[in-house]
mmCIF file of C-alpha atoms in Angstrom:
data_model
loop_
_atom_site.group_PDB
_atom_site.id
_atom_site.type_symbol
_atom_site.label_atom_id
_atom_site.label_comp_id
_atom_site.label_asym_id
_atom_site.label_seq_id
_atom_site.Cartn_x
_atom_site.Cartn_y
_atom_site.Cartn_z
ATOM 1 C CA MET A 19 -116.708 -134.078 79.057
ATOM 2 C CA LYS A 20 -115.058 -132.928 75.870
ATOM 3 C CA LYS A 21 -116.782 -130.172 73.878
ATOM 4 C CA PRO A 22 -117.475 -130.595 70.165
ATOM 5 C CA SER A 23 -114.950 -128.912 67.864
ATOM 6 C CA LYS A 24 -115.600 -126.396 65.103
ATOM 7 C CA THR A 25 -113.263 -124.864 62.548
ATOM 8 C CA ARG A 26 -112.319 -121.177 62.579
ATOM 9 C CA GLU A 27 -114.704 -120.593 59.726
ATOM 10 C CA GLU A 28 -117.574 -122.358 61.503
ATOM 11 C CA LEU A 29 -117.044 -120.310 64.681
ATOM 12 C CA GLU A 30 -116.786 -117.067 62.717
ATOM 13 C CA ALA A 31 -120.003 -117.975 60.896
ATOM 14 C CA ALA A 32 -121.721 -118.666 64.244
ATOM 15 C CA ILE A 33 -120.724 -115.238 65.577
ATOM 16 C CA ARG A 34 -121.807 -113.311 62.444
ATOM 17 C CA PRO A 35 -125.633 -113.657 62.910
ATOM 18 C CA GLU A 36 -125.287 -112.425 66.477
ATOM 19 C CA MET A 37 -123.208 -109.509 65.230
ATOM 20 C CA GLU A 38 -125.869 -108.664 62.656
ATOM 21 C CA ASP A 39 -128.542 -108.719 65.379
ATOM 22 C CA ILE A 40 -126.683 -106.143 67.490
ATOM 23 C CA SER A 41 -125.538 -103.844 64.707
ATOM 24 C CA GLU A 42 -127.258 -101.976 61.940
ATOM 25 C CA LEU A 43 -124.000 -101.802 59.971
ATOM 26 C CA PRO A 44 -122.143 -105.068 60.633
ATOM 27 C CA THR A 45 -120.227 -104.762 57.358
ATOM 28 C CA ASP A 46 -117.912 -102.096 58.813
ATOM 29 C CA LEU A 47 -116.158 -104.718 60.933
ATOM 30 C CA ALA A 48 -114.746 -108.186 60.592
ATOM 31 C CA ILE A 49 -114.076 -110.920 63.084
ATOM 32 C CA SER A 50 -111.379 -113.531 63.132
ATOM 33 C CA VAL A 51 -111.156 -116.595 65.381
ATOM 34 C CA MET A 52 -107.659 -117.663 66.420
ATOM 35 C CA PRO A 53 -106.131 -120.175 68.819
ATOM 36 C CA CYS A 54 -105.120 -118.862 72.227
ATOM 37 C CA GLU A 55 -103.340 -121.241 74.616
ATOM 38 C CA ASP A 56 -105.746 -124.150 75.173
ATOM 39 C CA THR A 57 -108.814 -122.329 73.810
ATOM 40 C CA TRP A 58 -109.580 -119.656 71.206
ATOM 41 C CA LYS A 59 -110.266 -115.947 71.044
ATOM 42 C CA VAL A 60 -111.915 -113.548 68.643
ATOM 43 C CA ALA A 61 -110.234 -110.509 67.092
ATOM 44 C CA ILE A 62 -112.460 -107.651 65.996
ATOM 45 C CA ILE A 63 -111.197 -105.628 63.052
ATOM 46 C CA ARG A 64 -113.033 -102.375 62.380
ATOM 47 C CA ASP A 65 -112.795 -99.522 59.911
ATOM 48 C CA GLY A 66 -113.077 -96.258 61.753
ATOM 49 C CA PRO A 67 -113.170 -95.465 65.459
ATOM 50 C CA PRO A 68 -113.487 -98.187 68.102
ATOM 51 C CA ASP A 69 -116.979 -99.202 69.164
ATOM 52 C CA PRO A 70 -116.625 -100.564 72.717
ATOM 53 C CA GLU A 71 -120.337 -101.409 73.058
ATOM 54 C CA ARG A 72 -120.392 -103.646 69.965
ATOM 55 C CA SER A 73 -117.027 -105.144 70.857
ATOM 56 C CA THR A 74 -118.326 -106.072 74.312
ATOM 57 C CA MET A 75 -121.403 -107.745 72.785
ATOM 58 C CA ILE A 76 -119.305 -109.699 70.279
ATOM 59 C CA GLU A 77 -116.936 -110.803 73.070
ATOM 60 C CA ALA A 78 -119.965 -111.993 75.084
ATOM 61 C CA THR A 79 -121.139 -114.028 72.097
ATOM 62 C CA ALA A 80 -117.649 -115.517 71.720
ATOM 63 C CA ASP A 81 -117.590 -116.371 75.447
ATOM 64 C CA LYS A 82 -120.886 -118.210 75.091
ATOM 65 C CA LEU A 83 -119.607 -120.159 72.074
ATOM 66 C CA ARG A 84 -116.257 -120.839 73.761
ATOM 67 C CA SER A 85 -118.133 -122.594 76.564
ATOM 68 C CA GLN A 86 -119.833 -124.804 73.963
ATOM 69 C CA PHE A 87 -117.121 -125.466 71.346
ATOM 70 C CA ASP A 88 -113.409 -126.061 71.038
ATOM 71 C CA LEU A 89 -111.398 -124.861 68.055
ATOM 72 C CA LYS A 90 -110.686 -127.686 65.647
ATOM 73 C CA SER A 91 -106.963 -127.826 64.895
#
């Protein structure tokens, strides 16, 4: 069964509330959704040192959404 499609902006907007729930300062990073082979991936852009814990949580959110939605081309 084919998954519903969302635009980059819609997927990024779906990830942002999750990001805000896991971080007290979500404004110090940005996320970008981009096509990757037959699916999509999320890039995490951060000012300052890496934050592996937050990155892992954001990737988990993206994995959950990836199982539900395709990227609209």
